Amino acid sequence: MFDRQDSDMQSDLSGGYRMPSRIRGLSGKLLWLTIAFVMLAEILIFAPSVATMRQRWLQDRLNTAAAAGVVIDGLQPLELPRGVQEDTLATTGTKAIVLRKDGTSRLLAVTEMPTEVDAAYDLADYSEIESIRDAFYTLVFGGDRLLRVYGPIADSPDTTIEIVMEERPLRRAMLGYAHNILIVSLIISVITALLMFLAINRVMIMPVRRLARSMQAFAENPEDPERILAATDGKDEIAVAGRHLTRMQDQLQKTLRQQKTLVDLGLAVSKINHDMRNILASAQLMSDRLVDVDDPLVKSFAPKLLRAIDRAVGYTSEVLSYGQTSEAEPQRRRFRLAELCQEVRDLLQLSHETGIEFVDLIAADIEIDGDSEQLFRVIHNICRNAVQALASFTPEDPDHPRRITISAQRTGSVVAITIDDTGPGMPAKARENLFAAFRGSARSGGTGLGLAIARELVLAHGGTIALVEKPGPGTLFRVEIPDRPVALDDWRARA
């Protein structure tokens, strides 16, 4: 009945847990509990059953004595010989038979008239509670008592038959009956338990063990796609749990692959970063000499070139920083947002040849409280994504403008920045995984790191970044950056 493979051990979990055998597992507990509950039910049924058996046994003795009493009463006025009386009493299992008729009592047969009896029972007026109580008393303590039992004769309700008998034969019959009931109850309990065991084991225990084995196998090698549980189409709770387990294992494998990608990417970037820093350092030394050139055009572009090289040095660590460590705390100060957006525009290098228009609607007097380098990265990442989307976008309408519009406004202590483009919009898959690294890219081959890094930097400022629904085509991002809270002592000092 039990699978040998299950009774032994199946594969160990990394924590040392082992799959229990069927006898020691849920199956065995279910089997023993079923036997126990069926036996309890049989015990509850046994109490009224044995009481009914006792009452029927006494009624049968009374009916036998009544039949003999009617015959003896028909022989009046003759008196039975002593030997016939003894045979009659031995046949009925009594010590005395008394017939009460028409208000008179007649002793029909007696061996030796007892001086007193231990208990009297009127079978015509005998409740169930009294019957159960007396039955258990007879089973546990009875055997040596002398009983007086009486009741009406079936064909003559006005005639009463009364017998005096020993309790020992009654107790012996009741013990035999109880023994038979016990044997039958055990057989019924075992059969019922086995049937329930087989049914529930197939319906519940086997699917649960299947889930447990799948979790064991998956824990041994989470990266193996063959270890993912094959979901079933059932509608019960275990089938639903199995489908959730399958989905969880699949998502966990994807997460592990992404983490492995991050580790490999971090290792690659760390190698590239080492060589790139040396190259950029040389470029930086050569660019420093441009400052000494008297050409006005060179003097105007030299500072921007130097800042671009500095940012390039920082960007070589961007992916590595995202995959292994958190971003540094913002070094906040108040600065003009328009100047930062102009640097973003210069770095994007949008010329007429690109066909992409950059519209800057930020007022010159709007100041923002934040880390200029980190906010530059936020705005630049979003704008760069917009440029890439517009560059690969071919609208149906040839007059459709390809434009990036950036604007900002201050409301109280919060500056809201909106970056709007007229591109193809965000694909559904990218919307579902928005701000998720390696899953939220809107273009083929993208990593999705730009938005993920932007969100991390905005959250570090205590702000929010969100994709806003717009009626027309394109994508609209809204970034909100609050000012730092001012300590009361600092405010009083400035005041």
Short mmCIF file of C-alpha atoms in Angstrom, two decimals:
data_model
loop_
_atom_site.label_atom_id
_atom_site.label_comp_id
_atom_site.label_asym_id
_atom_site.label_seq_id
_atom_site.Cartn_x
_atom_site.Cartn_y
_atom_site.Cartn_z
CA MET A 1 0.00 0.00 0.00
CA PHE A 2 2.78 2.40 0.85
CA ASP A 3 5.41 3.48 -1.62
CA ARG A 4 8.86 2.24 -0.62
CA GLN A 5 10.45 5.32 -2.08
CA ASP A 6 8.28 7.55 0.11
CA SER A 7 8.93 5.48 3.25
CA ASP A 8 12.64 5.97 2.70
CA MET A 9 13.90 9.46 2.19
CA GLN A 10 13.76 11.55 -0.82
CA SER A 11 16.22 14.33 -1.51
CA ASP A 12 17.42 16.48 1.39
CA LEU A 13 16.83 20.18 1.54
CA SER A 14 19.79 22.42 2.12
CA GLY A 15 18.55 22.94 5.66
CA GLY A 16 18.62 19.21 6.41
CA TYR A 17 14.85 18.63 6.35
CA ARG A 18 13.64 15.27 5.10
CA MET A 19 10.39 14.16 3.58
CA PRO A 20 8.59 12.01 6.21
CA SER A 21 7.29 8.55 5.37
CA ARG A 22 3.58 8.12 4.74
CA ILE A 23 3.05 6.49 8.15
CA ARG A 24 4.76 9.35 9.99
CA GLY A 25 3.49 12.08 7.71
CA LEU A 26 0.04 13.51 7.12
CA SER A 27 -1.19 10.17 5.74
CA GLY A 28 -0.40 8.29 8.94
CA LYS A 29 -1.89 11.00 11.14
CA LEU A 30 -5.03 10.96 9.04
CA LEU A 31 -5.29 7.17 9.31
CA TRP A 32 -4.99 7.07 13.11
CA LEU A 33 -7.28 10.05 13.61
CA THR A 34 -9.94 8.44 11.43
CA ILE A 35 -9.75 5.20 13.43
CA ALA A 36 -9.98 7.15 16.69
CA PHE A 37 -12.96 9.24 15.55
CA VAL A 38 -14.85 6.24 14.19
CA MET A 39 -14.25 4.38 17.46
CA LEU A 40 -15.52 7.41 19.37
CA ALA A 41 -18.63 7.44 17.22
CA GLU A 42 -19.10 3.71 17.88
CA ILE A 43 -18.79 4.32 21.63
CA LEU A 44 -21.47 6.99 21.45
CA ILE A 45 -23.68 4.57 19.54
CA PHE A 46 -22.81 1.70 21.90
CA ALA A 47 -24.44 3.28 24.98
CA PRO A 48 -28.05 3.29 23.68
CA SER A 49 -27.40 0.06 21.81
CA VAL A 50 -26.38 -1.96 24.87
CA ALA A 51 -29.23 -0.43 26.87
CA THR A 52 -31.71 -1.56 24.20
CA MET A 53 -30.16 -5.02 24.17
CA ARG A 54 -30.53 -5.28 27.96
CA GLN A 55 -34.15 -4.20 27.88
CA ARG A 56 -34.96 -6.66 25.08
CA TRP A 57 -33.22 -9.46 26.97
CA LEU A 58 -35.32 -8.75 30.07
CA GLN A 59 -38.48 -8.46 27.94
CA ASP A 60 -37.75 -11.85 26.34
CA ARG A 61 -37.39 -13.44 29.80
CA LEU A 62 -40.59 -11.79 30.89
CA ASN A 63 -42.44 -13.01 27.78
CA THR A 64 -41.16 -16.56 28.29
CA ALA A 65 -42.32 -16.48 31.93
CA ALA A 66 -45.67 -15.01 30.82
CA ALA A 67 -46.21 -17.90 28.37
CA ALA A 68 -45.46 -20.43 31.08
CA GLY A 69 -47.63 -18.50 33.56
CA VAL A 70 -50.65 -18.54 31.25
CA VAL A 71 -50.36 -22.31 30.88
CA ILE A 72 -50.00 -22.82 34.63
CA ASP A 73 -52.88 -20.45 35.32
CA GLY A 74 -55.10 -22.54 33.01
CA LEU A 75 -54.57 -25.60 35.18
CA GLN A 76 -56.35 -24.08 38.18
CA PRO A 77 -57.26 -25.22 40.77
CA LEU A 78 -54.55 -27.85 40.41
CA GLU A 79 -51.11 -27.10 41.85
CA LEU A 80 -48.04 -28.03 39.88
CA PRO A 81 -45.79 -30.63 41.37
CA ARG A 82 -42.52 -29.45 42.78
CA GLY A 83 -40.46 -31.02 40.01
CA VAL A 84 -42.53 -29.36 37.29
CA GLN A 85 -42.10 -25.97 38.99
CA GLU A 86 -38.33 -26.40 39.10
CA ASP A 87 -38.23 -27.37 35.43
CA THR A 88 -40.37 -24.36 34.53
CA LEU A 89 -38.13 -21.98 36.50
CA ALA A 90 -34.98 -23.52 35.01
CA THR A 91 -36.41 -23.14 31.51
CA THR A 92 -37.32 -19.48 32.04
CA GLY A 93 -34.13 -18.71 33.99
CA THR A 94 -36.02 -17.34 36.98
CA LYS A 95 -36.36 -18.07 40.68
CA ALA A 96 -40.03 -17.15 41.02
CA ILE A 97 -43.00 -16.36 38.72
CA VAL A 98 -45.92 -14.29 39.96
CA LEU A 99 -49.12 -13.59 38.00
CA ARG A 100 -51.23 -10.57 38.88
CA LYS A 101 -54.74 -10.73 37.47
CA ASP A 102 -58.04 -9.11 38.43
CA GLY A 103 -56.45 -7.43 41.43
CA THR A 104 -55.06 -10.65 42.89
CA SER A 105 -51.52 -12.05 42.85
CA ARG A 106 -50.74 -15.73 42.45
CA LEU A 107 -47.34 -17.36 42.97
CA LEU A 108 -47.17 -19.77 40.04
CA ALA A 109 -43.70 -21.25 40.65
CA VAL A 110 -40.90 -20.73 43.10
CA THR A 111 -37.79 -22.63 44.10
CA GLU A 112 -36.90 -20.74 47.23
CA MET A 113 -38.65 -17.50 48.04
CA PRO A 114 -36.01 -14.80 48.53
CA THR A 115 -36.29 -12.52 51.53
CA GLU A 116 -35.47 -9.37 49.47
CA VAL A 117 -34.41 -8.24 46.00
CA ASP A 118 -31.63 -5.75 45.12
CA ALA A 119 -33.40 -3.90 42.27
CA ALA A 120 -36.84 -3.75 40.66
CA TYR A 121 -37.61 -2.76 37.07
CA ASP A 122 -40.98 -1.93 35.54
CA LEU A 123 -40.54 -2.54 31.81
CA ALA A 124 -43.79 -0.70 31.08
CA ASP A 125 -42.37 2.53 32.50
CA TYR A 126 -38.65 2.58 31.73
CA SER A 127 -36.97 5.71 30.26
CA GLU A 128 -33.96 5.71 27.94
CA ILE A 129 -31.74 7.52 30.45
CA GLU A 130 -32.59 5.01 33.19
CA SER A 131 -32.03 2.16 30.77
CA ILE A 132 -28.55 3.41 29.78
CA ARG A 133 -27.62 4.06 33.40
CA ASP A 134 -28.71 0.60 34.57
CA ALA A 135 -27.03 -1.07 31.59
CA PHE A 136 -23.62 0.41 32.42
CA TYR A 137 -24.10 -0.40 36.08
CA THR A 138 -24.77 -4.02 35.18
CA LEU A 139 -21.70 -4.15 32.90
CA VAL A 140 -19.34 -2.60 35.44
CA PHE A 141 -20.65 -3.57 38.88
CA GLY A 142 -23.44 -6.13 38.31
CA GLY A 143 -23.50 -9.92 38.49
CA ASP A 144 -24.32 -10.71 42.12
CA ARG A 145 -27.66 -8.94 42.46
CA LEU A 146 -31.16 -10.37 42.57
CA LEU A 147 -33.58 -8.57 40.24
CA ARG A 148 -37.34 -8.17 40.24
CA VAL A 149 -38.73 -7.52 36.75
CA TYR A 150 -42.39 -7.04 35.90
CA GLY A 151 -44.59 -5.80 33.10
CA PRO A 152 -47.93 -6.39 31.37
CA ILE A 153 -48.65 -9.36 29.13
CA ALA A 154 -48.96 -8.31 25.52
CA ASP A 155 -52.40 -9.87 24.85
CA SER A 156 -53.78 -8.96 28.29
CA PRO A 157 -52.80 -5.41 29.29
CA ASP A 158 -54.61 -5.81 32.64
CA THR A 159 -52.58 -8.90 33.49
CA THR A 160 -49.06 -8.41 34.85
CA ILE A 161 -46.34 -11.00 35.01
CA GLU A 162 -43.51 -10.66 37.53
CA ILE A 163 -40.29 -12.63 37.78
CA VAL A 164 -37.41 -12.78 40.22
CA MET A 165 -34.07 -13.65 38.65
CA GLU A 166 -30.32 -13.48 39.12
CA GLU A 167 -28.37 -10.73 37.32
CA ARG A 168 -25.43 -12.98 36.37
CA PRO A 169 -26.94 -14.43 33.14
CA LEU A 170 -27.94 -10.90 32.06
CA ARG A 171 -24.42 -9.54 32.61
CA ARG A 172 -22.90 -12.50 30.78
CA ALA A 173 -25.14 -11.85 27.76
CA MET A 174 -24.35 -8.13 27.84
CA LEU A 175 -20.57 -8.79 27.97
CA GLY A 176 -20.88 -11.08 24.95
CA TYR A 177 -22.85 -8.42 23.14
CA ALA A 178 -20.29 -5.74 24.04
CA HIS A 179 -17.46 -8.00 22.82
CA ASN A 180 -19.18 -8.52 19.48
CA ILE A 181 -19.86 -4.78 19.16
CA LEU A 182 -16.18 -4.05 19.88
CA ILE A 183 -14.99 -6.44 17.18
CA VAL A 184 -17.46 -5.07 14.65
CA SER A 185 -16.55 -1.47 15.59
CA LEU A 186 -12.85 -2.14 15.11
CA ILE A 187 -13.48 -3.72 11.71
CA ILE A 188 -15.71 -0.82 10.65
CA SER A 189 -13.19 1.72 11.95
CA VAL A 190 -10.25 0.15 10.12
CA ILE A 191 -12.18 -0.26 6.86
CA THR A 192 -13.55 3.30 7.06
CA ALA A 193 -10.14 4.70 7.94
CA LEU A 194 -8.47 2.85 5.08
CA LEU A 195 -11.09 4.02 2.58
CA MET A 196 -10.78 7.60 3.80
CA PHE A 197 -7.01 7.27 3.83
CA LEU A 198 -6.91 6.07 0.24
CA ALA A 199 -9.38 8.71 -0.93
CA ILE A 200 -7.85 11.68 0.91
CA ASN A 201 -4.32 10.46 0.22
CA ARG A 202 -5.07 10.56 -3.49
CA VAL A 203 -7.02 13.82 -3.39
CA MET A 204 -4.92 15.79 -0.89
CA ILE A 205 -1.78 14.09 0.44
CA MET A 206 -0.28 13.08 -2.90
CA PRO A 207 -0.66 16.61 -4.38
CA VAL A 208 0.82 18.10 -1.18
CA ARG A 209 3.76 15.71 -1.34
CA ARG A 210 4.17 16.64 -5.01
CA LEU A 211 4.42 20.30 -3.99
CA ALA A 212 6.89 19.42 -1.24
CA ARG A 213 9.07 17.37 -3.60
CA SER A 214 9.03 20.21 -6.11
CA MET A 215 10.16 22.69 -3.46
CA GLN A 216 12.92 20.28 -2.39
CA ALA A 217 14.15 19.80 -5.94
CA PHE A 218 13.96 23.53 -6.67
CA ALA A 219 15.89 24.37 -3.49
CA GLU A 220 18.71 22.04 -4.56
CA ASN A 221 19.19 23.82 -7.90
CA PRO A 222 17.04 26.96 -8.30
CA GLU A 223 18.62 27.82 -11.66
CA ASP A 224 17.51 24.59 -13.38
CA PRO A 225 14.33 25.25 -15.43
CA GLU A 226 13.45 21.54 -15.18
CA ARG A 227 12.95 21.96 -11.41
CA ILE A 228 9.95 24.26 -11.87
CA LEU A 229 6.68 22.57 -10.91
CA ALA A 230 4.40 21.68 -13.81
CA ALA A 231 1.12 23.39 -12.89
CA THR A 232 -2.18 21.51 -13.15
CA ASP A 233 -5.57 22.77 -14.29
CA GLY A 234 -7.49 21.81 -11.14
CA LYS A 235 -9.79 24.26 -9.38
CA ASP A 236 -9.23 23.18 -5.77
CA GLU A 237 -7.01 24.99 -3.27
CA ILE A 238 -4.02 22.67 -3.78
CA ALA A 239 -4.11 23.18 -7.55
CA VAL A 240 -4.28 26.96 -7.04
CA ALA A 241 -1.36 26.75 -4.59
CA GLY A 242 0.56 24.71 -7.19
CA ARG A 243 0.03 27.37 -9.85
CA HIS A 244 1.17 30.07 -7.43
CA LEU A 245 4.24 27.97 -6.60
CA THR A 246 5.01 27.58 -10.30
CA ARG A 247 4.70 31.33 -10.84
CA MET A 248 6.85 32.05 -7.79
CA GLN A 249 9.56 29.61 -8.91
CA ASP A 250 9.54 31.11 -12.40
CA GLN A 251 9.84 34.65 -11.04
CA LEU A 252 12.58 33.58 -8.65
CA GLN A 253 14.57 32.09 -11.51
CA LYS A 254 14.23 35.33 -13.47
CA THR A 255 15.38 37.28 -10.41
CA LEU A 256 18.38 34.99 -9.97
CA ARG A 257 19.29 35.40 -13.63
CA GLN A 258 19.01 39.18 -13.31
CA GLN A 259 21.18 39.18 -10.21
CA LYS A 260 23.74 37.02 -12.00
CA THR A 261 23.63 39.49 -14.89
CA LEU A 262 24.20 42.34 -12.46
CA VAL A 263 27.19 40.57 -10.94
CA ASP A 264 28.70 39.82 -14.33
CA LEU A 265 27.95 43.34 -15.50
CA GLY A 266 29.50 44.81 -12.37
CA LEU A 267 32.66 42.77 -12.91
CA ALA A 268 32.86 43.86 -16.54
CA VAL A 269 32.25 47.52 -15.70
CA SER A 270 34.84 47.46 -12.94
CA LYS A 271 37.42 46.28 -15.49
CA ILE A 272 36.31 48.83 -18.06
CA ASN A 273 36.20 51.53 -15.41
CA HIS A 274 39.85 50.99 -14.53
CA ASP A 275 41.04 51.45 -18.11
CA MET A 276 38.48 54.17 -18.92
CA ARG A 277 39.61 56.30 -15.99
CA ASN A 278 43.18 56.26 -17.27
CA ILE A 279 42.06 57.24 -20.79
CA LEU A 280 39.77 60.01 -19.53
CA ALA A 281 42.46 61.30 -17.19
CA SER A 282 44.74 61.76 -20.17
CA ALA A 283 41.93 63.48 -22.09
CA GLN A 284 41.31 65.71 -19.08
CA LEU A 285 44.95 66.80 -18.97
CA MET A 286 44.88 67.64 -22.65
CA SER A 287 41.57 69.51 -22.25
CA ASP A 288 43.02 71.63 -19.45
CA ARG A 289 45.41 73.16 -21.97
CA LEU A 290 42.45 74.43 -23.98
CA VAL A 291 41.75 76.95 -21.24
CA ASP A 292 44.96 78.78 -22.13
CA VAL A 293 43.95 79.17 -25.79
CA ASP A 294 42.87 82.73 -26.66
CA ASP A 295 40.23 81.65 -29.17
CA PRO A 296 36.82 82.86 -27.81
CA LEU A 297 35.01 79.85 -29.27
CA VAL A 298 37.44 77.48 -27.57
CA LYS A 299 37.08 79.34 -24.27
CA SER A 300 33.29 78.99 -24.42
CA PHE A 301 33.36 75.24 -25.09
CA ALA A 302 36.33 74.29 -22.89
CA PRO A 303 34.46 74.39 -19.52
CA LYS A 304 31.61 72.34 -20.97
CA LEU A 305 34.08 69.83 -22.38
CA LEU A 306 35.77 69.50 -19.01
CA ARG A 307 32.43 68.95 -17.24
CA ALA A 308 31.46 66.38 -19.88
CA ILE A 309 34.70 64.47 -19.30
CA ASP A 310 34.16 64.61 -15.51
CA ARG A 311 30.66 63.22 -15.96
CA ALA A 312 31.98 60.51 -18.28
CA VAL A 313 34.33 59.42 -15.51
CA GLY A 314 31.37 59.25 -13.12
CA TYR A 315 29.13 57.43 -15.60
CA THR A 316 31.61 54.60 -16.01
CA SER A 317 30.73 53.62 -12.43
CA GLU A 318 26.97 54.10 -12.83
CA VAL A 319 26.03 50.52 -13.65
CA LEU A 320 28.46 49.12 -11.08
CA SER A 321 27.10 51.43 -8.40
CA TYR A 322 23.52 50.46 -9.18
CA GLY A 323 24.20 46.72 -9.11
CA GLN A 324 26.31 46.59 -5.95
CA THR A 325 25.79 49.65 -3.77
CA SER A 326 23.27 52.36 -3.16
CA GLU A 327 23.64 55.91 -4.44
CA ALA A 328 25.44 58.44 -2.28
CA GLU A 329 23.39 60.85 -0.18
CA PRO A 330 22.45 64.00 -2.13
CA GLN A 331 24.68 67.00 -1.49
CA ARG A 332 21.84 69.51 -1.64
CA ARG A 333 22.07 73.22 -2.37
CA ARG A 334 19.84 75.76 -4.08
CA PHE A 335 20.61 76.45 -7.74
CA ARG A 336 18.86 77.68 -10.87
CA LEU A 337 17.11 74.85 -12.68
CA ALA A 338 17.30 76.58 -16.08
CA GLU A 339 21.11 76.41 -16.09
CA LEU A 340 21.06 72.68 -15.41
CA CYS A 341 18.54 72.05 -18.21
CA GLN A 342 20.73 74.06 -20.60
CA GLU A 343 23.63 71.72 -19.81
CA VAL A 344 21.36 68.75 -20.55
CA ARG A 345 20.42 70.34 -23.88
CA ASP A 346 24.06 70.96 -24.79
CA LEU A 347 25.03 67.36 -23.95
CA LEU A 348 22.21 65.92 -26.06
CA GLN A 349 23.61 67.79 -29.10
CA LEU A 350 20.29 68.08 -30.92
CA SER A 351 20.99 69.73 -34.26
CA HIS A 352 18.71 70.44 -37.19
CA GLU A 353 19.93 67.28 -38.87
CA THR A 354 18.38 65.14 -36.13
CA GLY A 355 14.95 66.64 -36.74
CA ILE A 356 14.27 66.69 -32.98
CA GLU A 357 13.31 69.98 -31.34
CA PHE A 358 14.17 70.72 -27.70
CA VAL A 359 11.80 73.25 -26.09
CA ASP A 360 12.89 74.68 -22.73
CA LEU A 361 10.03 76.43 -20.90
CA ILE A 362 11.71 76.74 -17.52
CA ALA A 363 11.69 80.25 -16.12
CA ALA A 364 15.10 81.67 -15.31
CA ASP A 365 14.18 82.50 -11.70
CA ILE A 366 13.06 78.99 -10.63
CA GLU A 367 15.43 77.59 -8.06
CA ILE A 368 15.47 74.00 -6.83
CA ASP A 369 16.93 72.56 -3.62
CA GLY A 370 18.86 69.41 -4.56
CA ASP A 371 22.06 67.76 -5.70
CA SER A 372 22.81 69.31 -9.10
CA GLU A 373 24.82 66.32 -10.36
CA GLN A 374 22.17 63.79 -9.36
CA LEU A 375 19.29 65.85 -10.76
CA PHE A 376 21.30 66.33 -13.95
CA ARG A 377 21.47 62.54 -14.27
CA VAL A 378 17.72 62.27 -13.68
CA ILE A 379 16.74 64.80 -16.33
CA HIS A 380 19.43 63.66 -18.75
CA ASN A 381 18.36 59.99 -18.50
CA ILE A 382 14.71 60.82 -19.22
CA CYS A 383 15.58 63.20 -22.07
CA ARG A 384 18.06 60.73 -23.56
CA ASN A 385 15.34 58.04 -23.57
CA ALA A 386 13.03 60.50 -25.31
CA VAL A 387 15.68 61.30 -27.94
CA GLN A 388 16.23 57.59 -28.63
CA ALA A 389 12.47 56.99 -28.92
CA LEU A 390 12.01 59.95 -31.31
CA ALA A 391 15.06 58.99 -33.40
CA SER A 392 13.60 55.56 -34.16
CA PHE A 393 10.01 56.80 -34.53
CA THR A 394 8.49 57.17 -38.00
CA PRO A 395 5.06 58.82 -37.63
CA GLU A 396 2.28 58.17 -40.15
CA ASP A 397 1.73 61.91 -40.47
CA PRO A 398 4.83 63.51 -42.08
CA ASP A 399 3.94 66.82 -40.39
CA HIS A 400 3.92 65.25 -36.94
CA PRO A 401 6.46 67.20 -34.84
CA ARG A 402 9.28 65.44 -33.06
CA ARG A 403 9.69 67.52 -29.96
CA ILE A 404 10.89 67.30 -26.35
CA THR A 405 9.39 69.89 -24.02
CA ILE A 406 10.70 70.48 -20.53
CA SER A 407 8.97 72.78 -18.07
CA ALA A 408 8.88 73.40 -14.32
CA GLN A 409 6.92 75.28 -11.72
CA ARG A 410 7.22 75.82 -8.00
CA THR A 411 4.24 75.30 -5.70
CA GLY A 412 5.13 76.14 -2.14
CA SER A 413 8.17 74.10 -1.20
CA VAL A 414 7.89 71.62 -4.11
CA VAL A 415 9.29 72.01 -7.63
CA ALA A 416 7.51 69.96 -10.30
CA ILE A 417 9.45 69.17 -13.48
CA THR A 418 7.65 67.78 -16.54
CA ILE A 419 9.41 66.22 -19.53
CA ASP A 420 7.07 65.65 -22.47
CA ASP A 421 7.86 64.14 -25.86
CA THR A 422 5.79 63.47 -28.97
CA GLY A 423 7.22 60.02 -29.64
CA PRO A 424 5.46 56.64 -29.98
CA GLY A 425 4.69 56.38 -26.27
CA MET A 426 5.59 53.74 -23.72
CA PRO A 427 4.94 50.09 -24.72
CA ALA A 428 2.65 48.00 -22.49
CA LYS A 429 5.50 45.72 -21.33
CA ALA A 430 7.62 48.72 -20.37
CA ARG A 431 4.68 50.20 -18.43
CA GLU A 432 4.28 46.97 -16.45
CA ASN A 433 7.97 46.97 -15.48
CA LEU A 434 8.47 50.72 -15.23
CA PHE A 435 11.56 51.69 -13.20
CA ALA A 436 12.66 48.00 -13.07
CA ALA A 437 16.25 47.44 -14.14
CA PHE A 438 16.70 45.13 -17.15
CA ARG A 439 12.91 44.81 -17.59
CA GLY A 440 11.60 48.34 -18.05
CA SER A 441 13.33 49.22 -21.31
CA ALA A 442 11.09 50.65 -24.02
CA ARG A 443 13.44 49.74 -26.87
CA SER A 444 15.04 46.54 -28.04
CA GLY A 445 18.47 45.97 -26.54
CA GLY A 446 17.95 48.51 -23.76
CA THR A 447 18.71 47.77 -20.13
CA GLY A 448 16.12 49.96 -18.44
CA LEU A 449 18.80 51.25 -16.07
CA GLY A 450 18.17 54.90 -16.93
CA LEU A 451 14.70 55.10 -15.37
CA ALA A 452 15.70 52.78 -12.52
CA ILE A 453 18.62 55.05 -11.59
CA ALA A 454 16.45 58.16 -12.02
CA ARG A 455 13.85 56.78 -9.62
CA GLU A 456 16.50 55.92 -7.03
CA LEU A 457 17.97 59.42 -7.19
CA VAL A 458 14.56 61.11 -6.95
CA LEU A 459 13.57 58.97 -3.94
CA ALA A 460 16.87 59.92 -2.29
CA HIS A 461 15.67 63.55 -2.51
CA GLY A 462 12.36 62.60 -0.91
CA GLY A 463 10.55 63.23 -4.19
CA THR A 464 8.44 61.28 -6.65
CA ILE A 465 8.70 60.35 -10.32
CA ALA A 466 5.75 59.06 -12.32
CA LEU A 467 4.56 58.38 -15.84
CA VAL A 468 1.57 60.65 -16.46
CA GLU A 469 -1.23 59.70 -18.83
CA LYS A 470 -1.69 62.23 -21.61
CA PRO A 471 -4.42 62.52 -24.24
CA GLY A 472 -2.13 62.69 -27.26
CA PRO A 473 0.78 60.54 -28.44
CA GLY A 474 4.09 60.51 -26.63
CA THR A 475 5.36 60.11 -23.09
CA LEU A 476 5.10 62.50 -20.16
CA PHE A 477 7.17 62.13 -16.98
CA ARG A 478 6.61 64.26 -13.90
CA VAL A 479 9.32 64.68 -11.27
CA GLU A 480 8.56 66.40 -7.97
CA ILE A 481 11.40 67.50 -5.68
CA PRO A 482 10.57 69.01 -2.27
CA ASP A 483 12.83 71.45 -0.46
CA ARG A 484 14.71 70.27 2.58
CA PRO A 485 12.86 70.81 5.85
CA VAL A 486 14.33 73.73 7.75
CA ALA A 487 15.26 73.28 11.40
CA LEU A 488 13.63 75.85 13.66
CA ASP A 489 16.97 76.92 15.18
CA ASP A 490 18.48 77.49 11.71
CA TRP A 491 15.48 79.55 10.63
CA ARG A 492 15.72 81.71 13.75
CA ALA A 493 19.46 82.18 13.17
CA ARG A 494 18.86 83.40 9.61
CA ALA A 495 15.96 85.58 10.76
#
